[in-house]
Short mmCIF file of C-alpha atoms in Angstrom, two decimals:
data_model
loop_
_atom_site.label_atom_id
_atom_site.label_comp_id
_atom_site.label_asym_id
_atom_site.label_seq_id
_atom_site.Cartn_x
_atom_site.Cartn_y
_atom_site.Cartn_z
CA UNK A 26 3.84 56.88 0.62
CA UNK A 27 1.97 55.31 -2.33
CA UNK A 28 5.16 53.55 -3.29
CA UNK A 29 5.55 51.99 0.15
CA UNK A 30 1.92 50.83 0.22
CA UNK A 31 2.25 49.35 -3.26
CA UNK A 32 5.44 47.55 -2.29
CA UNK A 33 3.84 46.23 0.90
CA UNK A 34 0.86 44.94 -1.09
CA UNK A 35 3.06 43.18 -3.65
CA UNK A 36 5.27 41.63 -0.96
CA UNK A 37 2.21 40.38 0.95
CA UNK A 38 0.91 38.59 -2.19
CA UNK A 39 4.17 36.74 -2.92
CA UNK A 40 3.49 33.85 -0.50
CA UNK A 41 0.20 33.19 -2.32
CA UNK A 42 1.78 32.76 -5.72
CA UNK A 43 2.16 29.16 -6.77
CA UNK A 44 -0.51 27.92 -4.40
CA UNK A 45 -3.29 25.86 -5.83
CA UNK A 46 -6.62 24.59 -4.64
CA UNK A 47 -5.70 21.04 -5.64
CA UNK A 48 -6.06 18.97 -2.49
CA UNK A 49 -5.48 15.65 -4.24
CA UNK A 50 -2.52 13.97 -2.63
CA UNK A 51 -0.90 10.71 -3.58
CA UNK A 52 0.33 8.75 -0.59
CA UNK A 53 3.61 6.87 -0.56
CA UNK A 54 1.62 3.64 -0.41
CA UNK A 55 -0.32 4.66 -3.55
CA UNK A 56 2.99 5.25 -5.33
CA UNK A 57 4.43 1.91 -4.19
CA UNK A 58 1.23 0.12 -5.27
CA UNK A 59 1.25 1.78 -8.70
CA UNK A 60 4.91 0.89 -9.26
CA UNK A 61 4.39 -2.71 -8.12
CA UNK A 62 1.41 -3.03 -10.49
CA UNK A 63 3.73 -2.35 -13.43
CA UNK A 64 4.72 -6.02 -13.15
CA UNK A 65 1.49 -7.69 -14.27
CA UNK A 66 2.66 -11.04 -12.83
CA UNK A 67 3.28 -9.67 -9.32
CA UNK A 68 1.24 -11.30 -6.55
CA UNK A 69 0.36 -8.32 -4.32
CA UNK A 70 -1.72 -7.52 -1.25
CA UNK A 71 -2.41 -4.05 0.14
CA UNK A 72 -3.39 -3.98 3.80
CA UNK A 73 -2.87 -1.59 6.71
CA UNK A 74 -1.35 1.06 4.43
CA UNK A 75 1.40 -1.25 3.17
CA UNK A 76 1.92 -3.19 -0.05
CA UNK A 77 3.10 -6.79 0.27
CA UNK A 78 4.58 -9.00 -2.43
CA UNK A 79 4.79 -12.80 -2.51
CA UNK A 80 8.18 -13.97 -1.28
CA UNK A 81 10.19 -16.81 -2.78
CA UNK A 82 11.59 -17.71 0.64
CA UNK A 83 10.54 -21.09 2.02
CA UNK A 84 7.98 -20.93 4.83
CA UNK A 85 7.93 -23.27 7.78
CA UNK A 86 5.56 -22.26 10.54
CA UNK A 87 2.43 -23.46 12.25
CA UNK A 88 -0.91 -21.84 13.07
CA UNK A 89 0.42 -21.35 16.62
CA UNK A 90 3.14 -19.04 15.23
CA UNK A 91 0.67 -16.59 13.67
CA UNK A 92 -2.60 -14.83 14.40
CA UNK A 93 -5.35 -13.73 12.05
CA UNK A 94 -5.55 -9.94 11.69
CA UNK A 95 -7.39 -9.08 8.46
CA UNK A 96 -9.08 -10.43 5.36
CA UNK A 97 -8.89 -9.55 1.70
CA UNK A 98 -11.93 -7.40 0.88
CA UNK A 99 -11.70 -7.59 -2.89
CA UNK A 100 -9.75 -9.35 -5.60
CA UNK A 101 -8.27 -6.96 -8.09
CA UNK A 102 -9.52 -6.79 -11.67
CA UNK A 103 -7.37 -6.14 -14.73
CA UNK A 104 -6.49 -2.43 -14.71
CA UNK A 105 -7.86 -1.46 -11.33
CA UNK A 106 -5.47 0.29 -8.91
CA UNK A 107 -4.42 -1.68 -5.84
CA UNK A 108 -6.43 -0.15 -3.00
CA UNK A 109 -6.65 -0.93 0.71
CA UNK A 110 -7.78 -4.50 1.41
CA UNK A 111 -7.25 -5.70 -2.15
CA UNK A 112 -5.19 -8.57 -3.52
CA UNK A 113 -4.16 -9.46 -7.05
CA UNK A 114 -4.37 -13.23 -6.70
CA UNK A 115 -6.62 -13.93 -3.72
CA UNK A 116 -10.41 -13.68 -3.53
CA UNK A 117 -12.38 -11.63 -1.02
CA UNK A 118 -12.56 -13.37 2.33
CA UNK A 119 -9.03 -14.78 2.24
CA UNK A 120 -7.65 -14.59 5.79
CA UNK A 121 -4.35 -12.83 6.39
CA UNK A 122 -2.07 -13.76 9.28
CA UNK A 123 0.95 -12.22 10.90
CA UNK A 124 3.55 -13.34 13.38
CA UNK A 125 6.25 -11.55 15.34
CA UNK A 126 8.20 -10.41 12.27
CA UNK A 127 7.40 -6.87 11.16
CA UNK A 128 6.70 -6.37 7.46
CA UNK A 129 5.65 -9.96 6.83
CA UNK A 130 2.18 -11.47 6.44
CA UNK A 131 1.01 -14.97 5.61
CA UNK A 132 -1.80 -16.78 3.88
CA UNK A 133 -2.46 -20.38 4.84
CA UNK A 134 -4.49 -22.19 2.22
CA UNK A 135 -4.88 -25.91 1.45
CA UNK A 136 -2.05 -27.04 3.75
CA UNK A 137 0.31 -24.52 2.14
CA UNK A 138 1.59 -21.29 3.68
CA UNK A 139 2.53 -18.31 1.55
CA UNK A 140 4.72 -15.50 2.86
CA UNK A 141 4.37 -11.90 1.69
CA UNK A 142 6.96 -9.24 2.44
CA UNK A 143 6.25 -5.53 2.60
CA UNK A 144 7.72 -3.51 -0.25
CA UNK A 145 9.94 -0.92 1.45
CA UNK A 146 9.54 2.81 0.84
CA UNK A 147 12.15 4.44 -1.34
#
C-alpha cells in the first residue's frame, strides 16, 4: 500500500516539473522589432502591434486616399528597443495615415509621401 501511495505521489508531481514562475513573455512583435533593429539604418515604426519598414516603392496617392489613424508618440534613441508608438526617424507628433491596403501605412510630410510596409511574421 505504501508503494502505491508513493507512486501516486511521484506521478502527481511530474506535471509540475519544469514549470517556472517566470511570467515574462516576448511577443512576436517584440521579436520582429528586435530583429529589425539589428540594421541600424532601418527606418522603422511600431504601431498597433506591428512593425513597419520604409518601402522603396514609389508612392502616388492623395490625402483623399488615406485617413489619419495614429501619431508617433516618441522618437527612438540610440540603443532603446522599438516599443509601441515609436519611430526611428520621425519625431513625436508625426501623423500616420492608412488607406485600403492592409499592412501599409503612410507619412505625408513637406509635399512628400512615404510608404511603410509591415514586416511579416516568420
